[in-house]
PDB file of C-alpha atoms in Angstrom:
ATOM      1  CA  UNK A 166      21.987  29.632  16.795  1.00 37.00           C
ATOM      2  CA  UNK A 167      22.819  26.075  17.808  1.00 36.00           C
ATOM      3  CA  UNK A 168      21.219  23.228  15.841  1.00 37.00           C
ATOM      4  CA  UNK A 169      18.745  20.999  17.658  1.00 37.00           C
ATOM      5  CA  UNK A 170      20.496  17.938  19.008  1.00 38.00           C
ATOM      6  CA  UNK A 171      18.818  15.007  17.314  1.00 41.00           C
ATOM      7  CA  UNK A 172      20.611  11.626  17.330  1.00 41.00           C
ATOM      8  CA  UNK A 173      22.196  12.394  13.952  1.00 42.00           C
ATOM      9  CA  UNK A 174      23.312  15.830  15.094  1.00 40.00           C
ATOM     10  CA  UNK A 175      24.790  14.402  18.258  1.00 37.00           C
ATOM     11  CA  UNK A 176      26.904  12.036  16.201  1.00 40.00           C
ATOM     12  CA  UNK A 177      27.892  14.774  13.789  1.00 38.00           C
ATOM     13  CA  UNK A 178      28.818  17.162  16.575  1.00 38.00           C
ATOM     14  CA  UNK A 179      31.147  14.636  18.118  1.00 36.00           C
ATOM     15  CA  UNK A 180      32.604  13.266  14.914  1.00 41.00           C
ATOM     16  CA  UNK A 181      32.548  15.131  11.609  1.00 44.00           C
ATOM     17  CA  UNK A 182      33.572  11.910   9.873  1.00 51.00           C
ATOM     18  CA  UNK A 183      30.231  10.124  10.257  1.00 62.00           C
ATOM     19  CA  UNK A 184      30.616   6.987   8.111  1.00 80.00           C
ATOM     20  CA  UNK A 185      29.178   7.308   4.601  1.00 83.00           C
ATOM     21  CA  UNK A 186      26.009   5.379   3.937  1.00 82.00           C
ATOM     22  CA  UNK A 187      26.788   1.990   2.401  1.00 78.00           C
ATOM     23  CA  UNK A 188      24.767  -1.189   1.773  1.00 78.00           C
ATOM     24  CA  UNK A 189      26.579  -2.743   4.712  1.00 76.00           C
ATOM     25  CA  UNK A 190      25.139  -0.121   7.055  1.00 75.00           C
ATOM     26  CA  UNK A 191      21.663  -1.498   6.362  1.00 76.00           C
ATOM     27  CA  UNK A 192      22.542  -4.733   8.149  1.00 76.00           C
ATOM     28  CA  UNK A 193      24.780  -3.427  10.922  1.00 72.00           C
ATOM     29  CA  UNK A 194      22.558  -0.774  12.505  1.00 70.00           C
ATOM     30  CA  UNK A 195      19.270  -2.153  13.801  1.00 72.00           C
ATOM     31  CA  UNK A 196      16.546  -0.119  15.538  1.00 71.00           C
ATOM     32  CA  UNK A 197      14.064  -2.514  17.109  1.00 71.00           C
ATOM     33  CA  UNK A 198      12.443  -0.129  19.599  1.00 69.00           C
ATOM     34  CA  UNK A 199      10.544   2.151  17.218  1.00 74.00           C
ATOM     35  CA  UNK A 200       6.758   2.553  17.256  1.00 79.00           C
ATOM     36  CA  UNK A 201       6.486   1.035  13.785  1.00 84.00           C
ATOM     37  CA  UNK A 202       8.462  -2.039  14.904  1.00 84.00           C
ATOM     38  CA  UNK A 203       6.029  -2.652  17.762  1.00 88.00           C
ATOM     39  CA  UNK A 204       3.026  -2.276  15.452  1.00 88.00           C
ATOM     40  CA  UNK A 205       4.564  -4.736  12.977  1.00 91.00           C
ATOM     41  CA  UNK A 206       5.162  -7.335  15.700  1.00 92.00           C
ATOM     42  CA  UNK A 207       1.522  -7.059  16.742  1.00 94.00           C
ATOM     43  CA  UNK A 208       0.352  -7.300  13.118  1.00 94.00           C
ATOM     44  CA  UNK A 209       2.360 -10.423  12.313  1.00 95.00           C
ATOM     45  CA  UNK A 210       1.196 -12.065  15.549  1.00 95.00           C
ATOM     46  CA  UNK A 211      -2.486 -11.374  14.826  1.00 95.00           C
ATOM     47  CA  UNK A 212      -2.216 -12.457  11.184  1.00 96.00           C
ATOM     48  CA  UNK A 213      -0.374 -15.641  12.105  1.00 95.00           C
ATOM     49  CA  UNK A 214      -2.940 -16.434  14.785  1.00 95.00           C
ATOM     50  CA  UNK A 215      -5.746 -15.977  12.266  1.00 95.00           C
ATOM     51  CA  UNK A 216      -4.153 -18.398   9.806  1.00 95.00           C
ATOM     52  CA  UNK A 217      -3.557 -20.872  12.655  1.00 95.00           C
ATOM     53  CA  UNK A 218      -7.223 -20.695  13.720  1.00 93.00           C
ATOM     54  CA  UNK A 219      -8.385 -21.401  10.175  1.00 93.00           C
ATOM     55  CA  UNK A 220      -6.134 -24.436   9.872  1.00 92.00           C
ATOM     56  CA  UNK A 221      -7.325 -25.787  13.234  1.00 92.00           C
ATOM     57  CA  UNK A 222     -10.873 -26.034  11.922  1.00 89.00           C
ATOM     58  CA  UNK A 223      -9.764 -27.484   8.589  1.00 88.00           C
ATOM     59  CA  UNK A 224     -10.070 -24.361   6.443  1.00 90.00           C
ATOM     60  CA  UNK A 225      -7.382 -23.257   4.024  1.00 91.00           C
ATOM     61  CA  UNK A 226      -5.845 -19.831   3.579  1.00 94.00           C
ATOM     62  CA  UNK A 227      -3.828 -19.030   0.425  1.00 94.00           C
ATOM     63  CA  UNK A 228      -0.107 -19.178   1.114  1.00 95.00           C
ATOM     64  CA  UNK A 229       0.425 -16.364  -1.369  1.00 94.00           C
ATOM     65  CA  UNK A 230      -1.630 -14.003   0.756  1.00 96.00           C
ATOM     66  CA  UNK A 231       0.382 -14.850   3.857  1.00 96.00           C
ATOM     67  CA  UNK A 232       3.638 -14.299   1.984  1.00 97.00           C
ATOM     68  CA  UNK A 233       2.359 -10.993   0.591  1.00 96.00           C
ATOM     69  CA  UNK A 234       1.312  -9.677   4.004  1.00 97.00           C
ATOM     70  CA  UNK A 235       4.250 -10.894   6.096  1.00 96.00           C
ATOM     71  CA  UNK A 236       7.196 -10.868   3.678  1.00 95.00           C
ATOM     72  CA  UNK A 237       6.074  -8.268   1.159  1.00 95.00           C
ATOM     73  CA  UNK A 238       4.152  -5.877   3.399  1.00 95.00           C
ATOM     74  CA  UNK A 239       5.629  -6.094   6.888  1.00 95.00           C
ATOM     75  CA  UNK A 240       8.990  -7.209   5.499  1.00 95.00           C
ATOM     76  CA  UNK A 241       9.399  -4.175   3.252  1.00 95.00           C
ATOM     77  CA  UNK A 242       8.315  -1.831   6.043  1.00 94.00           C
ATOM     78  CA  UNK A 243      10.787  -3.464   8.433  1.00 92.00           C
ATOM     79  CA  UNK A 244      13.534  -3.116   5.833  1.00 92.00           C
ATOM     80  CA  UNK A 245      13.289   0.677   6.014  1.00 92.00           C
ATOM     81  CA  UNK A 246      12.373   1.210   9.676  1.00 91.00           C
ATOM     82  CA  UNK A 247      14.480  -1.165  11.771  1.00 88.00           C
ATOM     83  CA  UNK A 248      17.672  -1.275   9.672  1.00 86.00           C
ATOM     84  CA  UNK A 249      20.374   1.161   8.669  1.00 83.00           C
ATOM     85  CA  UNK A 250      17.824   2.920   6.451  1.00 88.00           C
ATOM     86  CA  UNK A 251      16.224   4.204   9.648  1.00 86.00           C
ATOM     87  CA  UNK A 252      19.639   5.162  11.047  1.00 83.00           C
ATOM     88  CA  UNK A 253      20.373   7.441   8.082  1.00 88.00           C
ATOM     89  CA  UNK A 254      16.867   8.657   7.195  1.00 88.00           C
ATOM     90  CA  UNK A 255      17.381  11.934   9.070  1.00 89.00           C
ATOM     91  CA  UNK A 256      20.915  12.325   7.735  1.00 91.00           C
ATOM     92  CA  UNK A 257      20.387  11.862   3.987  1.00 93.00           C
ATOM     93  CA  UNK A 258      17.291  13.094   2.165  1.00 95.00           C
ATOM     94  CA  UNK A 259      17.834  10.439  -0.499  1.00 94.00           C
ATOM     95  CA  UNK A 260      17.647   7.675   2.116  1.00 93.00           C
ATOM     96  CA  UNK A 261      14.542   9.264   3.597  1.00 94.00           C
ATOM     97  CA  UNK A 262      12.945   9.299   0.145  1.00 95.00           C
ATOM     98  CA  UNK A 263      13.516   5.564  -0.305  1.00 95.00           C
ATOM     99  CA  UNK A 264      11.860   5.079   3.056  1.00 95.00           C
ATOM    100  CA  UNK A 265       8.978   7.348   2.031  1.00 94.00           C
ATOM    101  CA  UNK A 266       8.303   5.355  -1.147  1.00 95.00           C
ATOM    102  CA  UNK A 267       8.307   2.018   0.662  1.00 96.00           C
ATOM    103  CA  UNK A 268       6.126   3.147   3.567  1.00 96.00           C
ATOM    104  CA  UNK A 269       3.520   4.912   1.434  1.00 95.00           C
ATOM    105  CA  UNK A 270       3.397   2.634  -1.631  1.00 95.00           C
ATOM    106  CA  UNK A 271       5.264  -0.684  -1.595  1.00 95.00           C
ATOM    107  CA  UNK A 272       4.329  -1.777   1.924  1.00 96.00           C
ATOM    108  CA  UNK A 273       0.605  -0.870   1.712  1.00 96.00           C
ATOM    109  CA  UNK A 274       0.193  -2.640  -1.646  1.00 96.00           C
ATOM    110  CA  UNK A 275       1.520  -5.913  -0.245  1.00 96.00           C
ATOM    111  CA  UNK A 276      -0.474  -5.499   2.973  1.00 96.00           C
ATOM    112  CA  UNK A 277      -3.641  -5.141   0.894  1.00 95.00           C
ATOM    113  CA  UNK A 278      -2.717  -8.217  -1.180  1.00 95.00           C
ATOM    114  CA  UNK A 279      -2.626 -10.149   2.106  1.00 95.00           C
ATOM    115  CA  UNK A 280      -6.383  -9.463   2.624  1.00 95.00           C
ATOM    116  CA  UNK A 281      -6.162  -9.243   6.446  1.00 96.00           C
ATOM    117  CA  UNK A 282      -9.752  -8.000   6.813  1.00 95.00           C
ATOM    118  CA  UNK A 283     -11.052 -11.076   5.001  1.00 94.00           C
ATOM    119  CA  UNK A 284      -8.903 -13.254   7.249  1.00 95.00           C
ATOM    120  CA  UNK A 285     -10.301 -11.546  10.342  1.00 94.00           C
ATOM    121  CA  UNK A 286     -13.898 -11.984   9.159  1.00 93.00           C
ATOM    122  CA  UNK A 287     -13.307 -15.693   8.547  1.00 93.00           C
ATOM    123  CA  UNK A 288     -11.665 -16.112  11.941  1.00 93.00           C
ATOM    124  CA  UNK A 289     -13.867 -14.046  14.241  1.00 91.00           C
ATOM    125  CA  UNK A 290     -17.298 -15.106  15.462  1.00 88.00           C
ATOM    126  CA  UNK A 291     -20.251 -13.620  17.273  1.00 88.00           C
ATOM    127  CA  UNK A 292     -19.900 -10.161  18.772  1.00 92.00           C
ATOM    128  CA  UNK A 293     -16.324  -9.658  17.560  1.00 91.00           C
ATOM    129  CA  UNK A 294     -17.282 -10.302  13.948  1.00 92.00           C
ATOM    130  CA  UNK A 295     -20.356  -8.078  14.183  1.00 93.00           C
ATOM    131  CA  UNK A 296     -18.242  -5.289  15.687  1.00 93.00           C
ATOM    132  CA  UNK A 297     -15.720  -5.524  12.845  1.00 92.00           C
ATOM    133  CA  UNK A 298     -18.486  -5.432  10.227  1.00 92.00           C
ATOM    134  CA  UNK A 299     -20.075  -2.448  11.959  1.00 93.00           C
ATOM    135  CA  UNK A 300     -16.724  -0.642  11.951  1.00 92.00           C
ATOM    136  CA  UNK A 301     -16.155  -1.392   8.258  1.00 91.00           C
ATOM    137  CA  UNK A 302     -19.510   0.112   7.339  1.00 90.00           C
ATOM    138  CA  UNK A 303     -19.356   3.047   9.747  1.00 92.00           C
ATOM    139  CA  UNK A 304     -19.497   6.610   8.441  1.00 93.00           C
ATOM    140  CA  UNK A 305     -15.812   7.449   9.177  1.00 92.00           C
ATOM    141  CA  UNK A 306     -14.560   4.355   7.329  1.00 92.00           C
ATOM    142  CA  UNK A 307     -16.900   5.017   4.399  1.00 92.00           C
ATOM    143  CA  UNK A 308     -15.570   8.559   4.089  1.00 93.00           C
ATOM    144  CA  UNK A 309     -11.875   7.721   4.539  1.00 92.00           C
ATOM    145  CA  UNK A 310     -11.949   4.782   2.112  1.00 90.00           C
ATOM    146  CA  UNK A 311     -13.919   6.640  -0.554  1.00 92.00           C
ATOM    147  CA  UNK A 312     -11.405   6.559  -3.437  1.00 91.00           C
ATOM    148  CA  UNK A 313     -11.440  10.295  -4.155  1.00 93.00           C
ATOM    149  CA  UNK A 314     -10.938  11.169  -0.472  1.00 94.00           C
ATOM    150  CA  UNK A 315      -8.103   8.650  -0.124  1.00 94.00           C
ATOM    151  CA  UNK A 316      -6.623   9.946  -3.390  1.00 95.00           C
ATOM    152  CA  UNK A 317      -6.624  13.486  -1.976  1.00 95.00           C
ATOM    153  CA  UNK A 318      -4.769  12.403   1.157  1.00 95.00           C
ATOM    154  CA  UNK A 319      -2.309  10.352  -0.901  1.00 95.00           C
ATOM    155  CA  UNK A 320      -1.273  13.089  -3.334  1.00 94.00           C
ATOM    156  CA  UNK A 321      -1.465  16.016  -0.883  1.00 95.00           C
ATOM    157  CA  UNK A 322       0.557  14.494   1.966  1.00 94.00           C
ATOM    158  CA  UNK A 323       4.053  14.813   0.398  1.00 94.00           C
ATOM    159  CA  UNK A 324       3.436  18.366  -0.812  1.00 94.00           C
ATOM    160  CA  UNK A 325       2.308  19.441   2.665  1.00 94.00           C
ATOM    161  CA  UNK A 326       5.203  17.607   4.300  1.00 94.00           C
ATOM    162  CA  UNK A 327       8.057  18.892   2.144  1.00 94.00           C
ATOM    163  CA  UNK A 328       6.923  22.434   1.383  1.00 91.00           C
ATOM    164  CA  UNK A 329       5.944  23.496   4.887  1.00 88.00           C
ATOM    165  CA  UNK A 330       7.823  23.549   8.168  1.00 85.00           C
ATOM    166  CA  UNK A 331       6.522  20.079   8.975  1.00 93.00           C
ATOM    167  CA  UNK A 332       9.484  18.275   7.420  1.00 94.00           C
ATOM    168  CA  UNK A 333      11.919  20.193   9.625  1.00 94.00           C
ATOM    169  CA  UNK A 334       9.874  19.130  12.661  1.00 94.00           C
ATOM    170  CA  UNK A 335      10.207  15.471  11.666  1.00 93.00           C
ATOM    171  CA  UNK A 336      13.983  15.893  11.609  1.00 93.00           C
ATOM    172  CA  UNK A 337      14.177  17.611  14.977  1.00 91.00           C
ATOM    173  CA  UNK A 338      11.620  15.671  17.027  1.00 91.00           C
ATOM    174  CA  UNK A 339      11.671  11.880  17.267  1.00 88.00           C
ATOM    175  CA  UNK A 340       7.963  11.542  18.097  1.00 90.00           C
ATOM    176  CA  UNK A 341       6.947  13.585  15.033  1.00 92.00           C
ATOM    177  CA  UNK A 342       9.348  11.452  12.997  1.00 91.00           C
ATOM    178  CA  UNK A 343       7.662   8.237  14.183  1.00 91.00           C
ATOM    179  CA  UNK A 344       4.139   9.567  13.646  1.00 93.00           C
ATOM    180  CA  UNK A 345       5.088  10.559  10.100  1.00 94.00           C
ATOM    181  CA  UNK A 346       6.073   6.961   9.390  1.00 93.00           C
ATOM    182  CA  UNK A 347       2.720   5.745  10.688  1.00 93.00           C
ATOM    183  CA  UNK A 348       0.932   8.416   8.646  1.00 95.00           C
ATOM    184  CA  UNK A 349       2.687   7.296   5.447  1.00 96.00           C
ATOM    185  CA  UNK A 350       1.552   3.707   6.012  1.00 95.00           C
ATOM    186  CA  UNK A 351      -2.032   4.615   6.919  1.00 95.00           C
ATOM    187  CA  UNK A 352      -2.498   6.949   3.945  1.00 96.00           C
ATOM    188  CA  UNK A 353      -0.995   4.360   1.600  1.00 96.00           C
ATOM    189  CA  UNK A 354      -3.377   1.715   2.930  1.00 95.00           C
ATOM    190  CA  UNK A 355      -6.386   4.023   2.580  1.00 94.00           C
ATOM    191  CA  UNK A 356      -5.477   4.590  -1.074  1.00 95.00           C
ATOM    192  CA  UNK A 357      -4.408   1.126  -2.235  1.00 95.00           C
ATOM    193  CA  UNK A 358      -6.764  -1.069  -0.192  1.00 93.00           C
ATOM    194  CA  UNK A 359      -9.970  -0.017  -2.028  1.00 91.00           C
ATOM    195  CA  UNK A 360      -8.149  -0.047  -5.374  1.00 92.00           C
ATOM    196  CA  UNK A 361      -7.089  -3.678  -5.009  1.00 92.00           C
ATOM    197  CA  UNK A 362     -10.494  -4.613  -3.590  1.00 88.00           C
ATOM    198  CA  UNK A 363      -9.546  -7.976  -2.051  1.00 90.00           C
ATOM    199  CA  UNK A 364     -11.135  -7.101   1.293  1.00 90.00           C
ATOM    200  CA  UNK A 365     -14.866  -6.321   1.691  1.00 89.00           C
ATOM    201  CA  UNK A 366     -14.468  -2.575   2.138  1.00 86.00           C
ATOM    202  CA  UNK A 367     -17.197  -0.070   1.247  1.00 84.00           C
ATOM    203  CA  UNK A 368     -17.000   2.122  -1.866  1.00 81.00           C
ATOM    204  CA  UNK A 369     -15.753  -0.564  -4.243  1.00 83.00           C
ATOM    205  CA  UNK A 370     -15.334   1.039  -7.667  1.00 88.00           C
ATOM    206  CA  UNK A 371     -15.331  -0.785 -11.030  1.00 88.00           C
ATOM    207  CA  UNK A 372     -11.906  -1.624 -12.423  1.00 88.00           C
ATOM    208  CA  UNK A 373     -11.844   1.066 -15.147  1.00 89.00           C
ATOM    209  CA  UNK A 374     -12.386   3.758 -12.499  1.00 90.00           C
ATOM    210  CA  UNK A 375      -9.683   2.268 -10.262  1.00 91.00           C
ATOM    211  CA  UNK A 376      -7.196   2.171 -13.131  1.00 90.00           C
ATOM    212  CA  UNK A 377      -8.003   5.782 -14.032  1.00 92.00           C
ATOM    213  CA  UNK A 378      -7.398   6.908 -10.450  1.00 92.00           C
ATOM    214  CA  UNK A 379      -4.032   5.140 -10.453  1.00 91.00           C
ATOM    215  CA  UNK A 380      -3.063   6.855 -13.705  1.00 91.00           C
ATOM    216  CA  UNK A 381      -4.065  10.245 -12.287  1.00 92.00           C
ATOM    217  CA  UNK A 382      -1.651   9.799  -9.368  1.00 91.00           C
ATOM    218  CA  UNK A 383       1.404   9.551 -11.648  1.00 90.00           C
ATOM    219  CA  UNK A 384       1.705  13.274 -12.575  1.00 91.00           C
ATOM    220  CA  UNK A 385       1.779  14.252  -8.908  1.00 92.00           C
ATOM    221  CA  UNK A 386       4.894  12.148  -8.288  1.00 90.00           C
ATOM    222  CA  UNK A 387       6.482  13.586 -11.415  1.00 92.00           C
ATOM    223  CA  UNK A 388       5.766  17.195 -10.456  1.00 94.00           C
ATOM    224  CA  UNK A 389       6.909  16.696  -6.867  1.00 94.00           C
ATOM    225  CA  UNK A 390      10.088  14.868  -7.861  1.00 94.00           C
ATOM    226  CA  UNK A 391      11.077  17.429 -10.494  1.00 95.00           C
ATOM    227  CA  UNK A 392      10.301  20.320  -8.134  1.00 94.00           C
ATOM    228  CA  UNK A 393      12.577  18.872  -5.465  1.00 95.00           C
ATOM    229  CA  UNK A 394      15.326  18.175  -8.007  1.00 95.00           C
ATOM    230  CA  UNK A 395      15.249  21.707  -9.431  1.00 93.00           C
ATOM    231  CA  UNK A 396      14.766  23.558  -6.150  1.00 92.00           C
ATOM    232  CA  UNK A 397      17.516  25.980  -5.133  1.00 91.00           C
ATOM    233  CA  UNK A 398      16.355  25.759  -1.518  1.00 92.00           C
ATOM    234  CA  UNK A 399      17.188  22.812   0.688  1.00 93.00           C
ATOM    235  CA  UNK A 400      14.323  20.909   2.257  1.00 93.00           C
ATOM    236  CA  UNK A 401      14.674  21.236   6.003  1.00 91.00           C
ATOM    237  CA  UNK A 402      16.448  24.585   5.756  1.00 90.00           C
ATOM    238  CA  UNK A 403      19.928  24.536   7.277  1.00 91.00           C
ATOM    239  CA  UNK A 404      19.412  21.177   8.985  1.00 92.00           C
ATOM    240  CA  UNK A 405      21.528  19.134   6.569  1.00 92.00           C
ATOM    241  CA  UNK A 406      24.373  21.685   6.215  1.00 93.00           C
ATOM    242  CA  UNK A 407      24.599  21.833  10.013  1.00 91.00           C
ATOM    243  CA  UNK A 408      25.453  18.134  10.079  1.00 89.00           C
ATOM    244  CA  UNK A 409      28.838  19.062   8.518  1.00 88.00           C
ATOM    245  CA  UNK A 410      29.200  15.767   6.677  1.00 87.00           C
ATOM    246  CA  UNK A 411      32.323  15.819   4.542  1.00 84.00           C
ATOM    247  CA  UNK A 412      31.228  12.960   2.285  1.00 88.00           C
ATOM    248  CA  UNK A 413      27.944  14.356   0.955  1.00 89.00           C
ATOM    249  CA  UNK A 414      26.744  17.582  -0.645  1.00 93.00           C
ATOM    250  CA  UNK A 415      23.184  18.326   0.572  1.00 94.00           C
ATOM    251  CA  UNK A 416      22.195  19.874  -2.780  1.00 94.00           C
ATOM    252  CA  UNK A 417      23.451  16.872  -4.748  1.00 95.00           C
ATOM    253  CA  UNK A 418      21.701  14.542  -2.328  1.00 95.00           C
ATOM    254  CA  UNK A 419      18.458  16.487  -2.772  1.00 96.00           C
ATOM    255  CA  UNK A 420      18.682  16.040  -6.549  1.00 96.00           C
ATOM    256  CA  UNK A 421      19.106  12.305  -5.984  1.00 96.00           C
ATOM    257  CA  UNK A 422      16.139  12.301  -3.601  1.00 95.00           C
ATOM    258  CA  UNK A 423      13.901  14.013  -6.151  1.00 95.00           C
ATOM    259  CA  UNK A 424      14.933  11.501  -8.793  1.00 95.00           C
ATOM    260  CA  UNK A 425      14.106   8.614  -6.454  1.00 95.00           C
ATOM    261  CA  UNK A 426      10.663  10.070  -5.790  1.00 94.00           C
ATOM    262  CA  UNK A 427      10.002  10.661  -9.481  1.00 93.00           C
ATOM    263  CA  UNK A 428      11.247   7.332 -10.815  1.00 93.00           C
ATOM    264  CA  UNK A 429      10.083   5.274  -7.853  1.00 91.00           C
ATOM    265  CA  UNK A 430       6.588   6.714  -7.995  1.00 91.00           C
ATOM    266  CA  UNK A 431       6.223   5.942 -11.685  1.00 91.00           C
ATOM    267  CA  UNK A 432       7.619   2.410 -11.368  1.00 92.00           C
ATOM    268  CA  UNK A 433       5.289   1.510  -8.508  1.00 91.00           C
ATOM    269  CA  UNK A 434       2.309   3.167 -10.211  1.00 90.00           C
ATOM    270  CA  UNK A 435       2.852   1.284 -13.476  1.00 91.00           C
ATOM    271  CA  UNK A 436       3.264  -1.980 -11.542  1.00 91.00           C
ATOM    272  CA  UNK A 437       0.068  -1.297  -9.622  1.00 92.00           C
ATOM    273  CA  UNK A 438      -1.729  -0.518 -12.877  1.00 90.00           C
ATOM    274  CA  UNK A 439      -0.580  -3.882 -14.226  1.00 90.00           C
ATOM    275  CA  UNK A 440      -1.981  -5.630 -11.138  1.00 90.00           C
ATOM    276  CA  UNK A 441      -5.334  -3.905 -11.642  1.00 90.00           C
ATOM    277  CA  UNK A 442      -5.454  -4.939 -15.307  1.00 89.00           C
ATOM    278  CA  UNK A 443      -4.746  -8.572 -14.367  1.00 90.00           C
ATOM    279  CA  UNK A 444      -7.476  -8.457 -11.724  1.00 86.00           C
ATOM    280  CA  UNK A 445      -9.849  -6.966 -14.279  1.00 87.00           C
ATOM    281  CA  UNK A 446      -9.113  -9.761 -16.773  1.00 88.00           C
ATOM    282  CA  UNK A 447      -9.608 -12.454 -14.121  1.00 85.00           C
ATOM    283  CA  UNK A 448     -12.894 -10.897 -13.022  1.00 79.00           C
ATOM    284  CA  UNK A 449     -14.113 -10.836 -16.642  1.00 78.00           C
ATOM    285  CA  UNK A 450     -13.199 -14.504 -17.038  1.00 80.00           C
ATOM    286  CA  UNK A 451     -15.027 -15.413 -13.813  1.00 80.00           C
ATOM    287  CA  UNK A 452     -18.085 -13.450 -14.938  1.00 76.00           C
ATOM    288  CA  UNK A 453     -18.060 -15.205 -18.325  1.00 79.00           C
ATOM    289  CA  UNK A 454     -17.899 -18.618 -16.615  1.00 81.00           C
ATOM    290  CA  UNK A 455     -20.731 -17.609 -14.268  1.00 81.00           C
ATOM    291  CA  UNK A 456     -22.933 -16.607 -17.204  1.00 82.00           C
ATOM    292  CA  UNK A 457     -22.116 -19.868 -19.018  1.00 77.00           C
ATOM    293  CA  UNK A 458     -23.088 -21.893 -15.943  1.00 82.00           C
ATOM    294  CA  UNK A 459     -26.336 -19.929 -15.582  1.00 79.00           C
ATOM    295  CA  UNK A 460     -27.208 -20.565 -19.237  1.00 80.00           C
ATOM    296  CA  UNK A 461     -26.389 -24.265 -18.872  1.00 78.00           C
ATOM    297  CA  UNK A 462     -28.641 -24.512 -15.808  1.00 82.00           C
ATOM    298  CA  UNK A 463     -31.470 -22.706 -17.585  1.00 80.00           C
ATOM    299  CA  UNK A 464     -31.146 -25.015 -20.596  1.00 80.00           C
ATOM    300  CA  UNK A 465     -31.133 -28.103 -18.377  1.00 82.00           C
ATOM    301  CA  UNK A 466     -34.196 -26.891 -16.461  1.00 82.00           C
ATOM    302  CA  UNK A 467     -36.081 -26.208 -19.687  1.00 76.00           C
ATOM    303  CA  UNK A 468     -35.212 -29.652 -21.044  1.00 77.00           C
ATOM    304  CA  UNK A 469     -36.395 -31.253 -17.786  1.00 80.00           C
ATOM    305  CA  UNK A 470     -39.664 -29.308 -17.935  1.00 78.00           C
ATOM    306  CA  UNK A 471     -40.317 -30.413 -21.493  1.00 77.00           C
ATOM    307  CA  UNK A 472     -39.554 -34.044 -20.645  1.00 78.00           C
ATOM    308  CA  UNK A 473     -41.972 -33.845 -17.736  1.00 79.00           C
ATOM    309  CA  UNK A 474     -44.727 -32.772 -20.137  1.00 78.00           C
ATOM    310  CA  UNK A 475     -43.716 -35.431 -22.710  1.00 66.00           C
ATOM    311  CA  UNK A 476     -42.732 -32.766 -25.226  1.00 57.00           C
ATOM    312  CA  UNK A 477     -39.555 -33.290 -27.192  1.00 55.00           C
ATOM    313  CA  UNK A 478     -37.616 -30.046 -27.434  1.00 56.00           C
ATOM    314  CA  UNK A 479     -37.169 -28.884 -31.000  1.00 57.00           C
ATOM    315  CA  UNK A 480     -33.616 -28.701 -32.306  1.00 60.00           C
ATOM    316  CA  UNK A 481     -32.215 -25.218 -32.153  1.00 54.00           C
ATOM    317  CA  UNK A 482     -31.756 -25.094 -35.960  1.00 58.00           C
ATOM    318  CA  UNK A 483     -34.904 -26.980 -36.946  1.00 56.00           C
ATOM    319  CA  UNK A 484     -36.635 -25.552 -40.082  1.00 61.00           C
ATOM    320  CA  UNK A 485     -39.940 -23.804 -39.601  1.00 57.00           C
ATOM    321  CA  UNK A 486     -43.004 -25.675 -40.980  1.00 58.00           C
ATOM    322  CA  UNK A 487     -44.289 -24.538 -44.379  1.00 58.00           C
ATOM    323  CA  UNK A 488     -47.353 -22.382 -44.153  1.00 52.00           C
ATOM    324  CA  UNK A 489     -50.202 -23.081 -46.550  1.00 47.00           C
TER     325      UNK A 489
END
């Protein structure tokens, strides 16, 4: 049976000495025509236009949010979809796993830190703004962004992908491959966006619950990574052996891929947990300042009321009069 002729297989069939993957390959093989690349161009254009509109009317938008969205979010996604990472992601499982981690975790976290929904709400007016608000509070969005639903999609997706025939389809069909990339990004956004809570999405949970949900995701990465590392069966069946690459052993590469998934998942999860803790601390400080201001206002109003009635307020620690 002849292997399906994907771009990688076509190269392998014509030249069994396909160059080994090196850091230099990341910068020498660009793929600017993918679906994800087009979506990113549209996203950066819309975000930039929103910031421009705010500045035109004299409003400010935090530079950090712009950097997070463009450089951290779109930049990290571009780094694994339009470079040599994309060229080798159907040749080496380890390279694919790096791409998986970035698309489903790193990129979505930075996109959420950019607060694009908040930017859109501050930029849009009239019918457009009402339509966006209606969409945000619609039943489908409420269901999909409910943390437990998003958590289910997030932890189940890799198990379904790698332990069914779906992964082989992504290797053999370019359109399935592209849709999988989009799916990774969407599922990551559904999970991390409500957890970070910078945008006015429905189903905003308190910080302790968000942190707990993040902690609960860690064992799934560990189990999946260890399972892939210890598996005696290659993911994708005979796809990788049929590439006949002399410079890589598919089983060794699969062990590396499992380790990347395991370690990468834990590193990103711990980092995300740290972000949530910092947000929690800042929220507590803001709440404490709000309460202090409310108490100060109440005290000032009471003092003004007493002055208006020509009554001098008693000192807080004044002794009580002796009773006869």
